[in-house]
Short mmCIF file of C-alpha atoms in Angstrom, two decimals:
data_model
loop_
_atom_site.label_atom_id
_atom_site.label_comp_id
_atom_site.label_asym_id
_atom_site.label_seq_id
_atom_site.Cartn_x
_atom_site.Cartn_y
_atom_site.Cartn_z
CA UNK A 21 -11.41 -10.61 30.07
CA UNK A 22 -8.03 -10.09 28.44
CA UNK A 23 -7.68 -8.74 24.71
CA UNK A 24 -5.83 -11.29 22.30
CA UNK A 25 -2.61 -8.95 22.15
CA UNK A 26 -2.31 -7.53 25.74
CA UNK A 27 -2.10 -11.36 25.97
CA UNK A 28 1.02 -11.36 24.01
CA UNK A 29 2.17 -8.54 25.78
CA UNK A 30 2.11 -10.25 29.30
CA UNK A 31 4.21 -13.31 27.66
CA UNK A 32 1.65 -15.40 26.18
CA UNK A 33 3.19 -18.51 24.35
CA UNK A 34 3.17 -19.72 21.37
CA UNK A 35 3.78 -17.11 19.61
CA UNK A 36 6.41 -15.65 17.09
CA UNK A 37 7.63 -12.41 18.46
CA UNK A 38 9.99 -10.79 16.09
CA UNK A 39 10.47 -7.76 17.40
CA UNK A 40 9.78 -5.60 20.97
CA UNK A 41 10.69 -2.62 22.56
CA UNK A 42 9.50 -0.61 25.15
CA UNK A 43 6.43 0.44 22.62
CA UNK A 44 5.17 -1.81 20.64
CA UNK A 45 5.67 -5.58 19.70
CA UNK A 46 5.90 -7.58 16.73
CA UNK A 47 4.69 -10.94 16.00
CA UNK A 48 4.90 -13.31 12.90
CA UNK A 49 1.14 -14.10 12.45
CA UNK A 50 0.11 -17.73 12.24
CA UNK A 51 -3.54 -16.51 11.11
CA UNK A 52 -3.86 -13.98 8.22
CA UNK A 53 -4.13 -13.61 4.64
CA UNK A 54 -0.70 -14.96 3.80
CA UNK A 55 2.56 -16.92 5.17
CA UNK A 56 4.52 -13.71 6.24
CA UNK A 57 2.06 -11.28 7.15
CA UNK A 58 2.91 -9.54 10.46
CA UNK A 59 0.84 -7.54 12.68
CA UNK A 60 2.72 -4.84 15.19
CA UNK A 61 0.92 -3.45 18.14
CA UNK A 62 1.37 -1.21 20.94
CA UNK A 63 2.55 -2.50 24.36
CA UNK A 64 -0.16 -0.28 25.33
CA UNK A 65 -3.38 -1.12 24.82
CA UNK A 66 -5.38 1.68 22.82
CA UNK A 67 -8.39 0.65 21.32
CA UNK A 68 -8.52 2.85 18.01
CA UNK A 69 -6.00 5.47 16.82
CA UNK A 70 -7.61 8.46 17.98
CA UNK A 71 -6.29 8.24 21.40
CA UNK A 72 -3.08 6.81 20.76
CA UNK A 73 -0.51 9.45 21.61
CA UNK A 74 1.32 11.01 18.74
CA UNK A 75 4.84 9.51 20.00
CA UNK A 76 3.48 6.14 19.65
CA UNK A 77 2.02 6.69 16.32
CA UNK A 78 5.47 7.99 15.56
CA UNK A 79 7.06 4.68 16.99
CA UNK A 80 4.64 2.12 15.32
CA UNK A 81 4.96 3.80 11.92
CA UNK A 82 8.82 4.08 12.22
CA UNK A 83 9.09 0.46 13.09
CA UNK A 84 6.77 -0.49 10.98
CA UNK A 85 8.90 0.74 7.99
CA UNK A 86 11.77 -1.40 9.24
CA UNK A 87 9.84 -4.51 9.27
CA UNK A 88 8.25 -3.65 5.44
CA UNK A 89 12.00 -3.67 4.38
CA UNK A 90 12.67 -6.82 6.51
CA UNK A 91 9.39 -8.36 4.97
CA UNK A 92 10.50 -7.39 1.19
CA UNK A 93 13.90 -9.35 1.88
CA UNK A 94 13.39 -11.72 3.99
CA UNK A 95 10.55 -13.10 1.35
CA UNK A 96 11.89 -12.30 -1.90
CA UNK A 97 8.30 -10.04 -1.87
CA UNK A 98 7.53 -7.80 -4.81
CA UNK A 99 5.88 -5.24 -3.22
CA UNK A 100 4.45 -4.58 0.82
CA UNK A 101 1.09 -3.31 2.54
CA UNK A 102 0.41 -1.61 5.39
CA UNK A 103 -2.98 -1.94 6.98
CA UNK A 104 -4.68 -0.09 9.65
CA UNK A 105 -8.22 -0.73 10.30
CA UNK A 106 -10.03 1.75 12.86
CA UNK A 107 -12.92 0.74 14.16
CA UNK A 108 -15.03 -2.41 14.37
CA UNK A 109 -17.04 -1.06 11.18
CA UNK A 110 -13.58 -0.75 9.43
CA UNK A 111 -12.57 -4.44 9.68
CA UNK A 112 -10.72 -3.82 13.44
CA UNK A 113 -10.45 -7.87 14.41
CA UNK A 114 -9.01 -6.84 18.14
CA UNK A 115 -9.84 -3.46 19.55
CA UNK A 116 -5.84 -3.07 20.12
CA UNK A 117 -4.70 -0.84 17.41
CA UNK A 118 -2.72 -3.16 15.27
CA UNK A 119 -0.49 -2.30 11.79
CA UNK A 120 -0.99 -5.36 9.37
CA UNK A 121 1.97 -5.77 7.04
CA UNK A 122 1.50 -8.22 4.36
CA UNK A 123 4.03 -9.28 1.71
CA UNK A 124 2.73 -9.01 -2.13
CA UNK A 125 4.17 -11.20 -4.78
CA UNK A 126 2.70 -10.93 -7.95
CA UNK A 127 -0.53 -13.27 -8.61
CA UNK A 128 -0.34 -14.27 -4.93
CA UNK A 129 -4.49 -13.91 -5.07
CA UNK A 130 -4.82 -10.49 -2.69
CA UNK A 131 -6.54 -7.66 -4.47
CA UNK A 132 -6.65 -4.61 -2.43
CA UNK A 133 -8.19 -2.50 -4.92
CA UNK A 134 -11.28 -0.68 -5.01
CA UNK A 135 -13.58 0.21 -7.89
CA UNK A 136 -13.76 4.47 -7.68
CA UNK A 137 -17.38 5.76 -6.55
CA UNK A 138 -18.44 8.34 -8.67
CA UNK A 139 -18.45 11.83 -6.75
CA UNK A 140 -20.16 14.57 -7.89
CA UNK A 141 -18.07 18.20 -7.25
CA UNK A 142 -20.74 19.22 -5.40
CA UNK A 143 -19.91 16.57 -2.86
CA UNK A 144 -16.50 17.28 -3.16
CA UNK A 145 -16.73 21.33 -1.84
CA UNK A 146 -19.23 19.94 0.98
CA UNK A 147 -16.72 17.22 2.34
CA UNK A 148 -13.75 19.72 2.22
CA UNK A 149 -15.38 22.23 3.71
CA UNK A 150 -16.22 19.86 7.07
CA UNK A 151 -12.84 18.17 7.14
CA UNK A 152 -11.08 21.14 6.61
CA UNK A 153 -13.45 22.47 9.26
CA UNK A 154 -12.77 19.63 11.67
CA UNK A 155 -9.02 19.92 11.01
CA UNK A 156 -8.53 23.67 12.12
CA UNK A 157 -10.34 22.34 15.31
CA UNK A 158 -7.61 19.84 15.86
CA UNK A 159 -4.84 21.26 14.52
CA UNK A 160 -5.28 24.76 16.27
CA UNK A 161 -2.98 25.15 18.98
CA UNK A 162 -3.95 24.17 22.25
CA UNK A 163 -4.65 27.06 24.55
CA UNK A 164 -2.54 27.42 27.81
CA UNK A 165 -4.58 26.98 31.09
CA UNK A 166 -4.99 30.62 32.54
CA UNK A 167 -4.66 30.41 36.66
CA UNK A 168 -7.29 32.38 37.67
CA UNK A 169 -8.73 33.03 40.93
CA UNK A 170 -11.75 34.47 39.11
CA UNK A 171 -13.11 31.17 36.75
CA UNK A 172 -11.94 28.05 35.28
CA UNK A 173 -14.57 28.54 32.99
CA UNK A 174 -13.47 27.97 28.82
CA UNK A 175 -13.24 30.94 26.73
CA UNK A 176 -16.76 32.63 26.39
CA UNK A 177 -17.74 31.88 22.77
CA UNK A 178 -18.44 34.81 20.10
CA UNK A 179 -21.45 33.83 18.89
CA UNK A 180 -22.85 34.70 22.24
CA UNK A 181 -22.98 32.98 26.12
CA UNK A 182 -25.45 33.78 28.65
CA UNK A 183 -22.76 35.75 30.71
CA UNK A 184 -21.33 37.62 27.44
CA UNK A 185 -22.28 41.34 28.74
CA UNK A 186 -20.64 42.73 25.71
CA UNK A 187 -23.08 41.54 23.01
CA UNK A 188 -26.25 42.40 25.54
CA UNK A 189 -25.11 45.52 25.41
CA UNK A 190 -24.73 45.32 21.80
CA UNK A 191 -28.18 44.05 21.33
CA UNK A 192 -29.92 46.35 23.21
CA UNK A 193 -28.32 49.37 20.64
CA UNK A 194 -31.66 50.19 18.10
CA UNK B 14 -5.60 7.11 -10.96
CA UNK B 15 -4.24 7.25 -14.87
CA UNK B 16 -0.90 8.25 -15.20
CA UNK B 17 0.76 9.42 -18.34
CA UNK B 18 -0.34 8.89 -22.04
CA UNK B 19 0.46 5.18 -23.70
CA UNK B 20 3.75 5.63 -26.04
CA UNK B 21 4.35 4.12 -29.36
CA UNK B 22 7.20 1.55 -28.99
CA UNK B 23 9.50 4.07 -30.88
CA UNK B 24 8.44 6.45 -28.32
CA UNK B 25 9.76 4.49 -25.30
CA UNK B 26 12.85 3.44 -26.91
CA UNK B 27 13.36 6.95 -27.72
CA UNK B 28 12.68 7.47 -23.83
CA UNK B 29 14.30 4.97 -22.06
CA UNK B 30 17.41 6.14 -24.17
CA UNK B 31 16.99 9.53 -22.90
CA UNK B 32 16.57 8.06 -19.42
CA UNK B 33 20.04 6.19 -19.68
CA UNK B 34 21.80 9.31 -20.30
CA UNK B 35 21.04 11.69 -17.37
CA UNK B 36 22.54 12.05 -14.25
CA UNK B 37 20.31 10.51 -11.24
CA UNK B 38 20.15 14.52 -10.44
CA UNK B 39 18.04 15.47 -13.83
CA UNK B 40 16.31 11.87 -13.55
CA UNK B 41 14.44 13.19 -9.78
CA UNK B 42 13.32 16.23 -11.78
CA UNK B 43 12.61 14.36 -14.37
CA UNK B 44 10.23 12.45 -12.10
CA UNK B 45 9.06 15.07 -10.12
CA UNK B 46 7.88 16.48 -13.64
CA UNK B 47 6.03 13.30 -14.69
CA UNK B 48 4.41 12.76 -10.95
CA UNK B 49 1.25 14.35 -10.60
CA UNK B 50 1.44 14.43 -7.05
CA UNK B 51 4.64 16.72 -7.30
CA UNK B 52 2.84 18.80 -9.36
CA UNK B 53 -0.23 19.02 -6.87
CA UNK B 54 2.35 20.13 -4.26
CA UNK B 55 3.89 23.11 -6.75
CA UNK B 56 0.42 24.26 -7.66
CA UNK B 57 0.46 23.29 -11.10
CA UNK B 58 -2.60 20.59 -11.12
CA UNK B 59 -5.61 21.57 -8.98
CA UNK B 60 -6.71 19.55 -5.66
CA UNK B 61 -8.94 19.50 -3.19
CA UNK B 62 -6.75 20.36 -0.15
CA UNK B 63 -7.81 19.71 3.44
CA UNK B 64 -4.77 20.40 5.22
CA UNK B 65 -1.72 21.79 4.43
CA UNK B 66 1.84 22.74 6.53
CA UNK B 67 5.27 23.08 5.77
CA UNK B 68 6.20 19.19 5.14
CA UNK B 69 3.06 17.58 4.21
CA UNK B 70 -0.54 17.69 1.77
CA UNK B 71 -3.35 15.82 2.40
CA UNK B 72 -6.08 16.08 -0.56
CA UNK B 73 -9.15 14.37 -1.50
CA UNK B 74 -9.18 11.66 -3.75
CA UNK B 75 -11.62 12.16 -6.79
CA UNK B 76 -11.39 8.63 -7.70
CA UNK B 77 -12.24 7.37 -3.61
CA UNK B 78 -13.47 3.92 -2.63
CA UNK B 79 -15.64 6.09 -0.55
CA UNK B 80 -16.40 9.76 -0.29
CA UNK B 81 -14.07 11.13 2.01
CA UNK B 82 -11.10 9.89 0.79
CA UNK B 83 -7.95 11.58 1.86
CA UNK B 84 -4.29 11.27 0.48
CA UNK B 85 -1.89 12.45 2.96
CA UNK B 86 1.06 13.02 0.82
CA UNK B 87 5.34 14.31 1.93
CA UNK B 88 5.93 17.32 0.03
CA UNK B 89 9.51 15.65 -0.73
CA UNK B 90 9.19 12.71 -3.42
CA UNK B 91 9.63 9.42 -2.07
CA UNK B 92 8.75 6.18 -3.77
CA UNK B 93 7.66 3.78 -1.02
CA UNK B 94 7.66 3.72 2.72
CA UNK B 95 11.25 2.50 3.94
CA UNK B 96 12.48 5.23 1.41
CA UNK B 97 10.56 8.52 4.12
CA UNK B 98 13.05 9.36 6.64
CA UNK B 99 12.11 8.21 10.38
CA UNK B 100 10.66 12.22 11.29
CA UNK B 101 8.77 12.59 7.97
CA UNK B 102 6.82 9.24 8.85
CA UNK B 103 6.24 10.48 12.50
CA UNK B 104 4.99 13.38 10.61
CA UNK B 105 2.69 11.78 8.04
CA UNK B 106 1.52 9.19 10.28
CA UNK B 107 0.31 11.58 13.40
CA UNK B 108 -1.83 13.90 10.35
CA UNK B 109 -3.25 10.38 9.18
CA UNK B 110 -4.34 10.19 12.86
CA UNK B 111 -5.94 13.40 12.88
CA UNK B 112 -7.23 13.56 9.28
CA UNK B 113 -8.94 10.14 10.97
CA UNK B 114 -10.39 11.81 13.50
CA UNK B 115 -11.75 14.70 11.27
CA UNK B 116 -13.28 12.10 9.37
CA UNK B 117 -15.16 10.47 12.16
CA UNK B 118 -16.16 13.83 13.54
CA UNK B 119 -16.62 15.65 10.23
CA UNK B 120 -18.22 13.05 8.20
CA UNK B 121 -19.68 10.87 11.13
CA UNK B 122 -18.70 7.50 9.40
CA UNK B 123 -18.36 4.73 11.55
CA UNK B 124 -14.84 3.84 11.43
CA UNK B 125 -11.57 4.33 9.28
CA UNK B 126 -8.54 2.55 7.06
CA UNK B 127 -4.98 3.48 7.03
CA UNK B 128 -3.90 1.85 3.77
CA UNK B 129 -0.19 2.07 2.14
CA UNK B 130 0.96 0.03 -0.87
CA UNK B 131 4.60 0.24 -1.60
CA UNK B 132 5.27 -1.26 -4.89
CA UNK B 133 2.47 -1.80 -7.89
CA UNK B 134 2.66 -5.31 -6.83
CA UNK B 135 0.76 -4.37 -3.98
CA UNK B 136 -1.60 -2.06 -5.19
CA UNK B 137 0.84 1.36 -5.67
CA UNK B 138 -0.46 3.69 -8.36
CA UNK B 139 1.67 6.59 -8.30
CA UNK B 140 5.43 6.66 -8.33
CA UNK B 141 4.63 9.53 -5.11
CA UNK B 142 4.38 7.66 -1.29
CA UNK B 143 0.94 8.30 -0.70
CA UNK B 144 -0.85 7.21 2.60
CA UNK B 145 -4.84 6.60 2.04
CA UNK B 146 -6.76 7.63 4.93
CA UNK B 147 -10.54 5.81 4.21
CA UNK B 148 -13.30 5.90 6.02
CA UNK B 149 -15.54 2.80 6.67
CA UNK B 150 -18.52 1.42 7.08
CA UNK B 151 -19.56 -1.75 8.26
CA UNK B 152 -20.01 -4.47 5.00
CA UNK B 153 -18.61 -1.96 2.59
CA UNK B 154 -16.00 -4.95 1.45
CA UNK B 155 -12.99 -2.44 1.44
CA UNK B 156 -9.29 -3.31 2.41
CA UNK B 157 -10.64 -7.17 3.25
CA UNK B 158 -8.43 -8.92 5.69
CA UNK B 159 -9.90 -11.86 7.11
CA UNK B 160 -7.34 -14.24 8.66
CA UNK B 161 -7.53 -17.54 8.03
CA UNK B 162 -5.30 -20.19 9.25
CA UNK B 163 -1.48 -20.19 8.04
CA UNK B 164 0.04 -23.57 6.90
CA UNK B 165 2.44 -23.71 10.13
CA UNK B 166 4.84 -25.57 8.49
CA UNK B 167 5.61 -22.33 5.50
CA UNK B 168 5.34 -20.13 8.52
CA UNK B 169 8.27 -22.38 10.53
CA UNK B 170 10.46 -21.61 7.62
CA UNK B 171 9.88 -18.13 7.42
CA UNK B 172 10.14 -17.37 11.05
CA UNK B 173 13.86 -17.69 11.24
CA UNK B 174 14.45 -15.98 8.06
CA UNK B 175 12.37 -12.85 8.75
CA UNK B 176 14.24 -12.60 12.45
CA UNK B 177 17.87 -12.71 10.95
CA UNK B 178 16.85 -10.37 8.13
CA UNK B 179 15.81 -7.87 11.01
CA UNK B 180 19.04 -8.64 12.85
CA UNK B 181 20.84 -7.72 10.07
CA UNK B 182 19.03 -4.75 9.56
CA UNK B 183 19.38 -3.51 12.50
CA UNK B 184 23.32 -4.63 13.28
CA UNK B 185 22.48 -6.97 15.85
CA UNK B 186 24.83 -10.17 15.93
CA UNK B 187 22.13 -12.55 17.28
CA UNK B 188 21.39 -15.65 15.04
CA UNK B 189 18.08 -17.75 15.48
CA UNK B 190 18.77 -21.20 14.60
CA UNK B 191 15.73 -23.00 15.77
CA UNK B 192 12.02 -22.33 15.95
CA UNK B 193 11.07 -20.95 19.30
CA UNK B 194 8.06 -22.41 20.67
CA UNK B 195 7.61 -20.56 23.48
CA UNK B 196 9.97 -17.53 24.00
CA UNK B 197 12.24 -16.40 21.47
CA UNK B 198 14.86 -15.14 23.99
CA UNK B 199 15.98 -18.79 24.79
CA UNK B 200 16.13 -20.24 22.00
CA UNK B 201 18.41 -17.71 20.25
CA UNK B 202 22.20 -18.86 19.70
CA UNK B 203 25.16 -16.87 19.90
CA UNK B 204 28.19 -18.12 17.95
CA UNK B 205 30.19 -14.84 16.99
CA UNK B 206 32.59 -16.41 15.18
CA UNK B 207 30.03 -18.55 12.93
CA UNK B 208 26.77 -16.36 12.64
CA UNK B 209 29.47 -13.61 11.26
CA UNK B 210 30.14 -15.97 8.15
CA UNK B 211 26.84 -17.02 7.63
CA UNK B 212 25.64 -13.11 7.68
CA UNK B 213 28.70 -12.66 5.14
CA UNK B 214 27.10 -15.54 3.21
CA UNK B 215 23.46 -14.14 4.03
CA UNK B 216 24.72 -10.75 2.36
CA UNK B 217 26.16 -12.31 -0.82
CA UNK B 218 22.69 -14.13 -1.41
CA UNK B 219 21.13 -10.70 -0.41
CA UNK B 220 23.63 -8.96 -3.05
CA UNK B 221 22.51 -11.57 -5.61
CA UNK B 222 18.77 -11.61 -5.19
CA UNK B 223 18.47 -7.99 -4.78
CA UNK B 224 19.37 -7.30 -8.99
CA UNK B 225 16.56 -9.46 -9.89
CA UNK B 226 14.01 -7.69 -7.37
CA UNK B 227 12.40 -4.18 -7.87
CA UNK B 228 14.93 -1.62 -6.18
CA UNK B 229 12.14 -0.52 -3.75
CA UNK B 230 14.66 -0.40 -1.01
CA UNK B 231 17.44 1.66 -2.94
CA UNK B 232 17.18 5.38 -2.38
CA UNK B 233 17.86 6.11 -6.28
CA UNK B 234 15.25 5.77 -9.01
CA UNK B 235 15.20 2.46 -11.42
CA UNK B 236 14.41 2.60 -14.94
CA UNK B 237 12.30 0.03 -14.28
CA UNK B 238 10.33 2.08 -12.06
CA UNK B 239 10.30 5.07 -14.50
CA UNK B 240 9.19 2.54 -17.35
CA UNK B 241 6.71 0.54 -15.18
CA UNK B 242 4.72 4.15 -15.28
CA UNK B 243 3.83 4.71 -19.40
CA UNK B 244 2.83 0.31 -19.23
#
């Protein structure tokens, strides 16, 4: 069982491939929400963003721009989007991570908008807090593998390990 | 997200006059003045920051289409998304991915949206390139993109348009003439001397068409733009 655009990748026909390199692929969609939408992909296939290496993010985003001009002129469009979706729950139609670009003309019948949910501050501190939490985790600088003869074991944690003879000690203090 | 206060019609005349008459220098600070994202980025409006470095801001946004919301923003003003220089969108792009990731870790939701809009066309609300990181749940009706299928004969006429507007874009000197129904490669004509005029000709109409469109693609600032704000 093949996915729908490591399909395309391997030459499928039929199709209207607009652009390629050695990263990702470009076709002119013959399903979508409008004449001229196109959907770029990686060569690769990478089922959500997470583990998409940051060069190829990089790549899709950078080309990706280039077609939104090409879009805009090529169409006499008004305006561009750029979709992601992430995720099966998110509106993912192939689990190949895919960039939607659709061209916007005024009263062309797409509404992207949403109507605002009402957040209360308190919500507000609490979801800061954890993404700001979960960023420092991957954003902090990855540590370099020690070799040691003694353990390949990870960093003994502060709050306390079985093997942290420091804080036993500590502990046993009165 | 409401912009700035509704002026009387004296008011904007009084404005766009004003406008006319500076330099496209005191114009960007002019805009960096009016955009509130600018002035998130300079500390002069409050925000709810989750991550900041050198180039880059992402925030919450109070008015989400779910809790969770995050605007990653370029610290440098830029109105839409061919306007960010190739690095700053590597940039941008790989803290989307991450502020993704915190999201699905952080706030356990199910999946997540990268949206952009360039243009208020398509949905832009500030003049400030903003990329909406969103996360998702399953039926929440958000960013809907179900395809349907395309009339193939308005797609057969767009194909070779969209290809030579790329070529052009990109300097290449191959012309598509025909639709390619299996793969492009073969299809495509080379006539130097010939696909050089028509590109000449291409560029003209370009040249022409591009005055009546909204300047997205120029680096400068429009009035338009600037006036499209206080509607």
């Amino acid at each position: 069982m093949d996915c729908e655009y490591c399909e395309i990748v391997r030459g499928k026909e039929g199709v209207l491939k607009i652009y390629e390199d050695d990263t990702v692929i470009a076709v002119l969609d013959q399903k979508g929400v409008v004449p001229g939408q196109v959907t770029l992909f990686t060569k690769e296939h990478y089922p959500i963003i997470e583990i998409v290496p940051d060069a190829v993010m990089a790549t899709m985003f950078q080309q990706a721009s280039v077609l939104t001009m090409s879009i805009f002129d090529a169409f006499q469009a008004q305006g561009t989007n750029a979709l992601l979706h992430n995720g099966v729950p998110a509106g993912q139609l192939v689990p190949h991570v895919s960039i939607v670009l659709i061209p916007r003309k005024e009263k062309d019948g797409l509404d992207f908008s949403w109507k605002p949910k009402p957040v209360s501050p308190g919500d507000l501190e609490k979801t800061v807090a954890a993404l700001k939490n979960e960023m420092s985790a991957l954003t902090a600088p990855k540590p370099v593998p020690v070799q040691s003869a003694v353990s390949s074991a990870p960093p003994e944690k502060v709050d306390g390990g079985k093997n942290n003879y420091l804080l036993k000690q500590l502990q046993r203090i009165p | 997200m409401p912009e700035a206060a509704q002026l009387t019609p004296a008011q904007q005349k009084e404005l766009e006059e004003k406008l006319r008459n500076m330099s496209s220098e005191e114009l960007q600070d002019y805009q960096k003045q009016q955009c509130i994202f600018c002035q998130i980025i300079s500390g002069k409006i409050p925000a709810h920051k989750v991550y900041e470095d050198k180039t880059a801001l992402a925030i919450l946004d109070i008015y989400p289409a779910r809790l969770g919301h995050v605007l990653v923003v370029p610290k440098e003003h830029y109105g839409v998304l061919p306007q960010v220089p190739a690095q700053e969108i590597a940039h941008l792009f790989t803290l989307a991915k991450q502020i993704s990731h915190a999201q699905l870790r952080g706030l356990r939701v199910e999946g997540t949206s990268i949206f952009v809009a360039n243009g208020v066309v398509a949905g832009q609300k500030s003049a400030h390139f903003v990329v909406h990181v969103i996360p998702r749940a399953t039926g929440d009706e958000l960013l809907e993109i179900l395809p349907k299928k395309l009339d193939p004969e308005k797609v057969k006429v767009l194909y070779p348009r969209l290809v030579n507007t790329l070529s052009r874009l990109v300097g290449a000197q191959k012309e598509v003439i025909d639709l390619p129904l299996s793969e492009p490669e073969k299809r495509i004509a080379t006539k130097p001397e010939q696909s050089l005029e028509q590109q000449e000709d291409r560029a003209t109409d370009a040249e022409e068409s591009v005055e009546e469109e909204p300047p997205e693609k120029k680096g400068g600032v429009s009035l338009d733009d600037i006036a499209r704000l206080f509607q």
